[in-house]
């Protein structure tokens, strides 16, 4: 491990494992449960869980990834075990005789078919992940566009409301001025009629 593991892996801790023989690394983000490594049994159980999760050993494992905006949008990835023991059914292949070479050829053909099926499965998982990624990008773009349109609409609405209020205010002032002028004219007419 690139970090010094103690007796446990804490909740939500991130650990990076580096291969002792290659430059390959695996980053592990722990969940909300502490993993106890203080005993040999606990460490062995953690190792077994890792082997099962990554399909190493006798069986195959699976991992689930959240690929959407909600927790219910997940992709479960299961890749079979492709050790030589499994691919060749535990047989030790030989090409010393023609009969052995024929058996070896058949076993290799079967192994190639199995590997091809696994590669196709990995390709389909990759397509699903790419599709989900494109969908999320589109969803983000649409939400940003809608948010922008909403913000623009609010500004336009307020500007229209201000213009309307200004026109109404000016109209009210004009009506008051005309009313006063009519009243003045009426007073003059009454005065002219009395004289």
Coordinates of N, CA and C in Angstrom, one line a residue:
X1 N 0.8 -1.2 0.0 CA 0.0 0.0 0.0 C 0.9 1.2 0.0
X2 N 0.5 2.2 -0.8 CA 1.2 3.5 -0.8 C 1.1 4.2 0.5
X3 N 0.0 4.0 1.2 CA -0.2 4.6 2.6 C 0.1 3.5 3.6
X4 N 0.5 3.9 4.8 CA 0.7 2.9 5.8 C -0.5 2.5 6.5
X5 N -1.0 1.3 6.2 CA -2.2 0.7 6.8 C -1.9 0.4 8.3
X6 N -2.8 0.7 9.1 CA -2.6 0.4 10.5 C -3.4 -0.9 10.8
X7 N -4.2 -0.8 11.9 CA -5.0 -1.9 12.3 C -6.4 -1.9 11.7
X8 N -6.7 -0.9 10.9 CA -8.0 -0.8 10.3 C -8.0 0.2 9.2
X9 N -9.0 0.1 8.4 CA -9.2 1.2 7.3 C -10.5 1.9 7.8
X10 N -10.3 3.2 8.0 CA -11.4 4.0 8.6 C -12.5 4.2 7.6
X11 N -13.6 4.7 8.1 CA -14.8 5.0 7.3 C -14.4 6.0 6.2
X12 N -14.8 5.8 5.0 CA -14.6 6.8 3.9 C -13.1 7.1 3.6
X13 N -12.2 6.3 4.1 CA -10.7 6.5 3.8 C -10.4 6.0 2.4
X14 N -9.4 6.7 1.8 CA -9.0 6.3 0.5 C -7.6 5.7 0.6
X15 N -7.5 4.4 0.1 CA -6.2 3.7 0.1 C -5.8 3.4 -1.3
X16 N -4.5 3.5 -1.6 CA -4.0 3.2 -2.9 C -3.0 2.0 -2.8
X17 N -3.3 0.9 -3.5 CA -2.5 -0.3 -3.5 C -1.7 -0.3 -4.8
X18 N -0.4 -0.5 -4.6 CA 0.5 -0.6 -5.7 C 1.2 -1.9 -5.8
X19 N 1.2 -2.5 -7.0 CA 1.8 -3.8 -7.2 C 3.3 -3.8 -6.9
X20 N 3.7 -4.9 -6.2 CA 5.1 -5.0 -5.9 C 6.0 -5.3 -7.1
X21 N 5.4 -5.8 -8.2 CA 6.2 -6.2 -9.3 C 6.0 -5.3 -10.6
X22 N 4.8 -4.6 -10.6 CA 4.6 -3.7 -11.7 C 4.2 -2.3 -11.2
X23 N 3.9 -1.4 -12.1 CA 3.5 -0.1 -11.7 C 2.0 0.1 -11.6
X24 N 1.2 -1.1 -11.6 CA -0.2 -1.0 -11.5 C -0.7 -0.6 -10.1
X25 N -1.7 0.2 -10.1 CA -2.3 0.6 -8.8 C -3.8 0.4 -8.8
X26 N -4.3 0.2 -7.6 CA -5.8 0.2 -7.4 C -6.1 1.1 -6.3
X27 N -7.0 2.0 -6.5 CA -7.4 3.0 -5.5 C -8.7 2.5 -4.9
X28 N -8.8 2.4 -3.6 CA -9.9 1.8 -2.8 C -10.5 3.0 -2.0
X29 N -11.7 3.2 -2.1 CA -12.4 4.2 -1.2 C -13.3 3.4 -0.3
X30 N -13.1 3.4 0.9 CA -13.9 2.6 1.9 C -15.2 3.2 2.0
X31 N -16.2 2.4 2.4 CA -17.6 2.9 2.6 C -17.7 3.4 4.0
X32 N -19.0 3.3 4.5 CA -19.2 3.8 5.9 C -19.0 2.8 7.0
X33 N -18.4 1.7 6.7 CA -18.0 0.7 7.7 C -16.5 0.6 7.8
X34 N -16.0 0.6 9.0 CA -14.6 0.4 9.3 C -14.2 -1.0 9.0
X35 N -13.0 -1.2 8.3 CA -12.6 -2.6 8.0 C -11.5 -2.9 9.0
X36 N -11.7 -4.0 9.8 CA -10.8 -4.3 10.9 C -9.7 -5.2 10.3
X37 N -8.4 -4.8 10.5 CA -7.3 -5.5 10.0 C -6.4 -5.9 11.2
X38 N -6.9 -5.8 12.4 CA -6.0 -6.0 13.6 C -5.8 -7.5 13.9
X39 N -6.5 -8.4 13.2 CA -6.3 -9.8 13.4 C -6.0 -10.4 12.1
X40 N -5.3 -11.6 12.1 CA -5.0 -12.3 10.8 C -6.3 -12.7 10.1
X41 N -7.3 -13.1 10.9 CA -8.6 -13.5 10.3 C -9.2 -12.3 9.6
X42 N -9.2 -11.1 10.2 CA -9.7 -9.9 9.6 C -9.0 -9.5 8.3
X43 N -7.7 -9.6 8.3 CA -6.9 -9.3 7.1 C -7.2 -10.3 6.0
X44 N -7.3 -11.6 6.4 CA -7.5 -12.6 5.4 C -8.9 -12.4 4.8
X45 N -9.9 -12.1 5.6 CA -11.2 -11.8 5.1 C -11.3 -10.7 4.2
X46 N -10.5 -9.6 4.5 CA -10.4 -8.4 3.6 C -9.8 -8.8 2.3
X47 N -8.7 -9.6 2.3 CA -8.0 -10.1 1.1 C -9.0 -11.0 0.3
X48 N -9.7 -11.8 0.9 CA -10.7 -12.7 0.2 C -11.8 -11.8 -0.4
X49 N -12.3 -10.8 0.3 CA -13.3 -9.9 -0.3 C -12.7 -9.2 -1.5
X50 N -11.5 -8.8 -1.5 CA -10.9 -8.1 -2.7 C -10.8 -9.1 -3.8
X51 N -10.3 -10.3 -3.5 CA -10.2 -11.3 -4.6 C -11.6 -11.6 -5.2
X52 N -12.6 -11.8 -4.4 CA -13.9 -12.0 -4.9 C -14.5 -10.9 -5.7
X53 N -14.2 -9.7 -5.2 CA -14.8 -8.5 -5.9 C -14.1 -8.3 -7.3
X54 N -12.9 -8.6 -7.4 CA -12.2 -8.5 -8.7 C -12.1 -9.7 -9.5
X55 N -12.8 -10.8 -9.1 CA -12.9 -12.0 -9.9 C -11.6 -12.8 -9.9
X56 N -10.8 -12.7 -8.8 CA -9.6 -13.5 -8.8 C -9.9 -14.7 -7.9
X57 N -9.4 -15.8 -8.4 CA -9.6 -17.1 -7.6 C -10.5 -18.0 -8.3
X58 N -11.3 -18.8 -7.6 CA -12.1 -19.8 -8.2 C -13.4 -19.2 -8.8
X59 N -13.9 -18.2 -8.3 CA -15.2 -17.7 -8.8 C -15.0 -16.4 -9.5
X60 N -16.0 -15.7 -9.8 CA -16.0 -14.4 -10.5 C -16.7 -13.5 -9.5
X61 N -16.3 -12.2 -9.6 CA -16.9 -11.2 -8.7 C -17.6 -10.2 -9.5
X62 N -18.2 -9.2 -8.8 CA -18.9 -8.1 -9.5 C -18.7 -6.9 -8.7
X63 N -18.8 -5.8 -9.4 CA -18.7 -4.4 -8.8 C -19.9 -3.7 -9.3
X64 N -20.4 -2.8 -8.5 CA -21.5 -1.9 -8.9 C -21.1 -0.5 -8.9
X65 N -21.5 0.3 -9.9 CA -21.1 1.7 -10.1 C -22.3 2.5 -10.2
X66 N -22.4 3.7 -9.6 CA -23.5 4.6 -9.8 C -23.2 5.3 -11.1
X67 N -24.1 5.2 -12.1 CA -23.9 5.8 -13.4 C -24.9 6.9 -13.7
X68 N -25.7 7.3 -12.8 CA -26.7 8.3 -13.0 C -26.8 9.3 -11.9
X69 N -27.7 10.2 -12.0 CA -27.9 11.2 -11.0 C -28.4 10.7 -9.7
X70 N -29.2 9.6 -9.7 CA -29.7 9.1 -8.5 C -29.0 7.8 -8.1
X71 N -29.1 7.4 -6.9 CA -28.5 6.2 -6.4 C -29.0 4.9 -7.0
X72 N -30.2 5.0 -7.6 CA -30.8 3.8 -8.2 C -30.3 3.5 -9.6
X73 N -29.6 4.5 -10.2 CA -29.0 4.3 -11.5 C -27.6 3.7 -11.3
X74 N -27.5 2.3 -11.4 CA -26.3 1.6 -11.2 C -26.0 0.7 -12.3
X75 N -24.7 0.4 -12.4 CA -24.3 -0.6 -13.4 C -23.5 -1.7 -12.6
X76 N -24.0 -2.9 -12.7 CA -23.3 -4.0 -12.0 C -22.4 -4.7 -13.1
X77 N -21.1 -4.8 -12.8 CA -20.1 -5.3 -13.7 C -19.7 -6.7 -13.1
X78 N -19.8 -7.7 -13.9 CA -19.4 -9.1 -13.5 C -18.5 -9.6 -14.7
X79 N -17.3 -9.9 -14.3 CA -16.3 -10.4 -15.3 C -15.9 -11.8 -14.8
X80 N -16.0 -12.8 -15.6 CA -15.6 -14.1 -15.1 C -14.1 -14.3 -14.9
X81 N -13.8 -15.4 -14.2 CA -12.5 -15.7 -13.9 C -11.8 -16.3 -15.1
X82 N -10.6 -15.8 -15.5 CA -10.0 -16.3 -16.7 C -8.6 -16.8 -16.4
X83 N -8.4 -17.5 -15.3 CA -7.1 -18.1 -15.0 C -6.9 -19.3 -15.9
X84 N -5.6 -19.7 -16.1 CA -5.3 -20.8 -17.0 C -6.0 -22.1 -16.5
X85 N -6.1 -22.3 -15.2 CA -6.8 -23.5 -14.7 C -8.2 -23.5 -15.2
X86 N -8.9 -22.4 -15.2 CA -10.3 -22.4 -15.6 C -10.4 -22.5 -17.1
X87 N -9.5 -21.8 -17.8 CA -9.6 -21.8 -19.3 C -9.3 -23.1 -19.9
X88 N -8.3 -23.9 -19.2 CA -7.9 -25.2 -19.8 C -8.4 -26.3 -18.9
X89 N -9.5 -26.0 -18.1 CA -10.1 -27.0 -17.2 C -9.1 -27.8 -16.4
X90 N -8.1 -27.2 -15.9 CA -7.1 -27.8 -15.1 C -6.2 -28.7 -15.8
X91 N -6.3 -28.8 -17.1 CA -5.4 -29.7 -17.9 C -4.1 -29.1 -18.1
X92 N -3.1 -29.9 -18.1 CA -1.7 -29.5 -18.5 C -1.5 -29.8 -20.0
X93 N -1.4 -28.8 -20.8 CA -1.3 -29.0 -22.2 C 0.1 -29.4 -22.6
X94 N 0.1 -30.3 -23.7 CA 1.4 -30.8 -24.2 C 1.2 -30.8 -25.7
X95 N 2.3 -30.7 -26.4 CA 2.4 -30.8 -27.8 C 3.4 -31.8 -28.3
X96 N 3.7 -32.8 -27.4 CA 4.8 -33.7 -27.7 C 4.3 -34.7 -28.8
X97 N 3.1 -35.0 -28.8 CA 2.6 -36.0 -29.8 C 1.5 -35.3 -30.6
X98 N 1.1 -35.9 -31.7 CA 0.0 -35.3 -32.6 C -1.3 -35.3 -31.8
X99 N -1.6 -36.4 -31.1 CA -2.8 -36.4 -30.3 C -2.8 -35.4 -29.2
X100 N -1.7 -35.2 -28.5 CA -1.6 -34.1 -27.5 C -1.8 -32.7 -28.1
X101 N -1.2 -32.5 -29.3 CA -1.3 -31.2 -30.0 C -2.7 -31.0 -30.4
X102 N -3.4 -32.0 -30.8 CA -4.8 -31.8 -31.2 C -5.7 -31.4 -30.0
X103 N -5.4 -32.1 -28.9 CA -6.1 -31.7 -27.6 C -5.8 -30.3 -27.2
X104 N -4.5 -30.0 -27.3 CA -4.1 -28.6 -26.9 C -4.7 -27.6 -27.8
X105 N -4.8 -27.9 -29.1 CA -5.4 -26.9 -30.1 C -6.9 -26.7 -29.7
X106 N -7.6 -27.8 -29.4 CA -9.0 -27.7 -29.1 C -9.2 -26.9 -27.8
X107 N -8.3 -27.1 -26.8 CA -8.4 -26.4 -25.5 C -8.1 -24.9 -25.8
X108 N -7.1 -24.6 -26.6 CA -6.8 -23.2 -26.9 C -7.9 -22.5 -27.6
X109 N -8.5 -23.2 -28.6 CA -9.7 -22.7 -29.3 C -10.8 -22.3 -28.3
X110 N -11.1 -23.3 -27.4 CA -12.1 -23.0 -26.4 C -11.8 -21.8 -25.5
X111 N -10.5 -21.7 -25.1 CA -10.0 -20.6 -24.3 C -10.2 -19.3 -25.0
X112 N -9.9 -19.3 -26.3 CA -10.0 -18.1 -27.1 C -11.5 -17.6 -27.2
X113 N -12.4 -18.6 -27.3 CA -13.8 -18.3 -27.4 C -14.2 -17.7 -26.0
X114 N -13.8 -18.3 -24.9 CA -14.1 -17.8 -23.6 C -13.6 -16.3 -23.4
X115 N -12.3 -16.1 -23.8 CA -11.7 -14.8 -23.7 C -12.5 -13.8 -24.6
X116 N -12.8 -14.2 -25.8 CA -13.6 -13.3 -26.7 C -15.0 -13.0 -26.1
X117 N -15.6 -13.9 -25.4 CA -16.9 -13.6 -24.8 C -16.7 -12.6 -23.6
X118 N -15.6 -12.8 -22.9 CA -15.3 -11.8 -21.8 C -15.0 -10.4 -22.3
X119 N -14.3 -10.4 -23.4 CA -14.0 -9.1 -24.0 C -15.2 -8.4 -24.5
X120 N -16.1 -9.2 -25.1 CA -17.4 -8.6 -25.6 C -18.2 -8.1 -24.4
X121 N -18.2 -8.8 -23.3 CA -18.9 -8.4 -22.1 C -18.3 -7.1 -21.6
X122 N -17.0 -7.0 -21.5 CA -16.4 -5.8 -21.1 C -16.7 -4.6 -22.0
X123 N -16.7 -4.9 -23.4 CA -17.1 -3.9 -24.3 C -18.5 -3.4 -24.1
X124 N -19.4 -4.3 -23.8 CA -20.8 -3.9 -23.6 C -20.9 -3.0 -22.3
X125 N -20.2 -3.4 -21.3 CA -20.2 -2.6 -20.1 C -19.6 -1.2 -20.4
X126 N -18.6 -1.1 -21.2 CA -18.0 0.2 -21.6 C -19.0 1.0 -22.4
X127 N -19.8 0.4 -23.3 CA -20.8 1.1 -24.0 C -21.9 1.6 -23.1
X128 N -22.3 0.8 -22.1 CA -23.3 1.3 -21.2 C -22.8 2.5 -20.4
X129 N -21.5 2.4 -19.9 CA -21.0 3.5 -19.2 C -20.8 4.8 -20.1
X130 N -20.4 4.6 -21.3 CA -20.3 5.7 -22.2 C -21.7 6.4 -22.5
X131 N -22.7 5.5 -22.7 CA -24.0 6.0 -22.9 C -24.5 6.8 -21.7
X132 N -24.3 6.2 -20.5 CA -24.7 6.9 -19.3 C -24.0 8.3 -19.1
X133 N -22.7 8.3 -19.5 CA -21.9 9.5 -19.4 C -22.4 10.6 -20.3
X134 N -22.7 10.1 -21.6 CA -23.3 11.1 -22.6 C -24.7 11.6 -22.1
X135 N -25.5 10.7 -21.5 CA -26.8 11.1 -21.0 C -26.7 12.1 -19.9
X136 N -25.7 11.9 -19.0 CA -25.5 12.8 -17.8 C -25.0 14.2 -18.4
X137 N -24.1 14.2 -19.4 CA -23.6 15.4 -19.9 C -24.8 16.2 -20.6
X138 N -25.6 15.5 -21.3 CA -26.8 16.1 -21.9 C -27.7 16.7 -20.9
X139 N -27.9 15.9 -19.8 CA -28.8 16.4 -18.7 C -28.3 17.6 -18.1
X140 N -27.0 17.7 -17.8 CA -26.4 18.8 -17.2 C -26.5 20.0 -18.1
X141 N -26.3 19.8 -19.4 CA -26.4 20.9 -20.4 C -27.8 21.4 -20.4
X142 N -28.8 20.5 -20.5 CA -30.2 20.9 -20.5 C -30.6 21.7 -19.2
X143 N -30.1 21.3 -18.1 CA -30.5 22.0 -16.8 C -29.8 23.3 -16.8
X144 N -28.6 23.5 -17.3 CA -27.9 24.8 -17.3 C -28.7 25.7 -18.3
X145 N -29.1 25.2 -19.4 CA -29.8 26.0 -20.4 C -31.2 26.4 -19.8
X146 N -31.9 25.5 -19.1 CA -33.1 25.9 -18.5 C -33.0 26.9 -17.4
X147 N -31.9 26.8 -16.6 CA -31.6 27.7 -15.6 C -31.3 29.1 -16.2
X148 N -30.6 29.1 -17.2 CA -30.2 30.4 -17.9 C -31.5 31.0 -18.5
X149 N -32.3 30.2 -19.1 CA -33.6 30.8 -19.7 C -34.5 31.3 -18.6
X150 N -34.5 30.6 -17.5 CA -35.4 31.1 -16.3 C -34.8 32.4 -15.8
X151 N -33.5 32.5 -15.7 CA -33.0 33.7 -15.2 C -33.2 34.9 -16.1
X152 N -33.1 34.6 -17.5 CA -33.4 35.6 -18.5 C -34.8 36.0 -18.4
X153 N -35.7 35.0 -18.3 CA -37.1 35.3 -18.2 C -37.5 36.2 -17.1
X154 N -36.9 35.9 -15.9 CA -37.2 36.8 -14.7 C -36.8 38.2 -15.0
X155 N -35.6 38.4 -15.6 CA -35.2 39.8 -15.9 C -36.1 40.5 -16.9
X156 N -36.5 39.8 -17.9 CA -37.4 40.3 -18.9 C -38.8 40.7 -18.2
X157 N -39.2 39.8 -17.4 CA -40.5 40.0 -16.7 C -40.5 41.3 -15.8
X158 N -39.4 41.4 -15.1 CA -39.2 42.6 -14.2 C -39.1 43.9 -15.0
X159 N -38.4 43.8 -16.2 CA -38.2 45.0 -17.0 C -39.6 45.4 -17.6
X160 N -40.4 44.4 -18.0 CA -41.7 44.7 -18.5 C -42.6 45.3 -17.5
X161 N -42.5 44.7 -16.3 CA -43.3 45.2 -15.2 C -43.0 46.7 -14.8
X162 N -41.7 47.0 -14.9 CA -41.2 48.4 -14.6 C -41.8 49.3 -15.7
X163 N -41.7 48.9 -17.0 CA -42.2 49.7 -18.1 C -43.7 50.0 -18.0
X164 N -44.4 48.9 -17.6 CA -45.8 49.0 -17.4 C -46.2 50.0 -16.3
X165 N -45.5 49.9 -15.2 CA -45.7 50.8 -14.1 C -45.4 52.2 -14.4
X166 N -44.4 52.4 -15.2 CA -44.0 53.8 -15.6 C -45.1 54.4 -16.5
X167 N -45.6 53.6 -17.5 CA -46.6 54.0 -18.4 C -47.9 54.3 -17.6
X168 N -48.3 53.5 -16.7 CA -49.5 53.7 -15.9 C -49.4 55.0 -15.1
X169 N -48.2 55.2 -14.5 CA -48.0 56.4 -13.7 C -48.1 57.6 -14.5
X170 N -47.5 57.6 -15.7 CA -47.6 58.8 -16.6 C -49.0 59.0 -17.1
X171 N -49.7 57.9 -17.4 CA -51.1 58.0 -17.8 C -52.0 58.6 -16.7
X172 N -51.7 58.2 -15.4 CA -52.5 58.8 -14.3 C -52.2 60.2 -14.2
X173 N -51.0 60.7 -14.3 CA -50.6 62.1 -14.2 C -51.3 62.9 -15.4
X174 N -51.4 62.3 -16.6 CA -52.0 63.0 -17.7 C -53.5 63.1 -17.4
X175 N -54.1 62.0 -16.9 CA -55.6 62.1 -16.6 C -55.9 63.2 -15.5
X176 N -55.0 63.2 -14.5 CA -55.2 64.2 -13.5 C -55.1 65.6 -14.1
X177 N -54.1 65.8 -14.9 CA -53.9 67.1 -15.6 C -55.1 67.5 -16.4
X178 N -55.6 66.5 -17.2 CA -56.8 66.8 -18.0 C -58.0 67.1 -17.2
X179 N -58.2 66.4 -16.1 CA -59.3 66.6 -15.2 C -59.2 68.0 -14.6
X180 N -58.1 68.5 -14.2 CA -57.9 69.8 -13.7 C -58.2 70.9 -14.8
X181 N -57.7 70.6 -16.0 CA -58.0 71.5 -17.1 C -59.5 71.6 -17.4
X182 N -60.2 70.4 -17.4 CA -61.6 70.4 -17.6 C -62.3 71.2 -16.5
X183 N -61.9 71.0 -15.2 CA -62.5 71.7 -14.1 C -62.3 73.2 -14.3
X184 N -61.1 73.6 -14.7 CA -60.8 75.1 -14.9 C -61.7 75.6 -16.0
X185 N -61.8 74.9 -17.1 CA -62.6 75.3 -18.2 C -64.1 75.4 -17.8
X186 N -64.6 74.5 -17.0 CA -66.0 74.5 -16.6 C -66.2 75.7 -15.7
X187 N -65.3 76.1 -14.8 CA -65.4 77.2 -14.0 C -65.4 78.5 -14.8
X188 N -64.6 78.6 -15.9 CA -64.6 79.7 -16.7 C -65.9 79.9 -17.5
X189 N -66.5 78.7 -18.0 CA -67.7 78.7 -18.7 C -68.9 79.2 -17.7
X190 N -68.8 78.8 -16.5 CA -69.9 79.2 -15.5 C -69.7 80.7 -15.3
X191 N -68.5 81.1 -15.1 CA -68.3 82.6 -14.8 C -68.7 83.4 -16.1
X192 N -68.4 82.9 -17.3 CA -68.8 83.6 -18.5 C -70.3 83.6 -18.6
X193 N -71.0 82.6 -18.2 CA -72.4 82.5 -18.3 C -73.1 83.4 -17.3
X194 N -72.5 83.7 -16.2 CA -73.1 84.5 -15.1 C -72.8 86.0 -15.5
X195 N -71.9 86.3 -16.3 CA -71.6 87.7 -16.5 C -72.4 88.3 -17.6

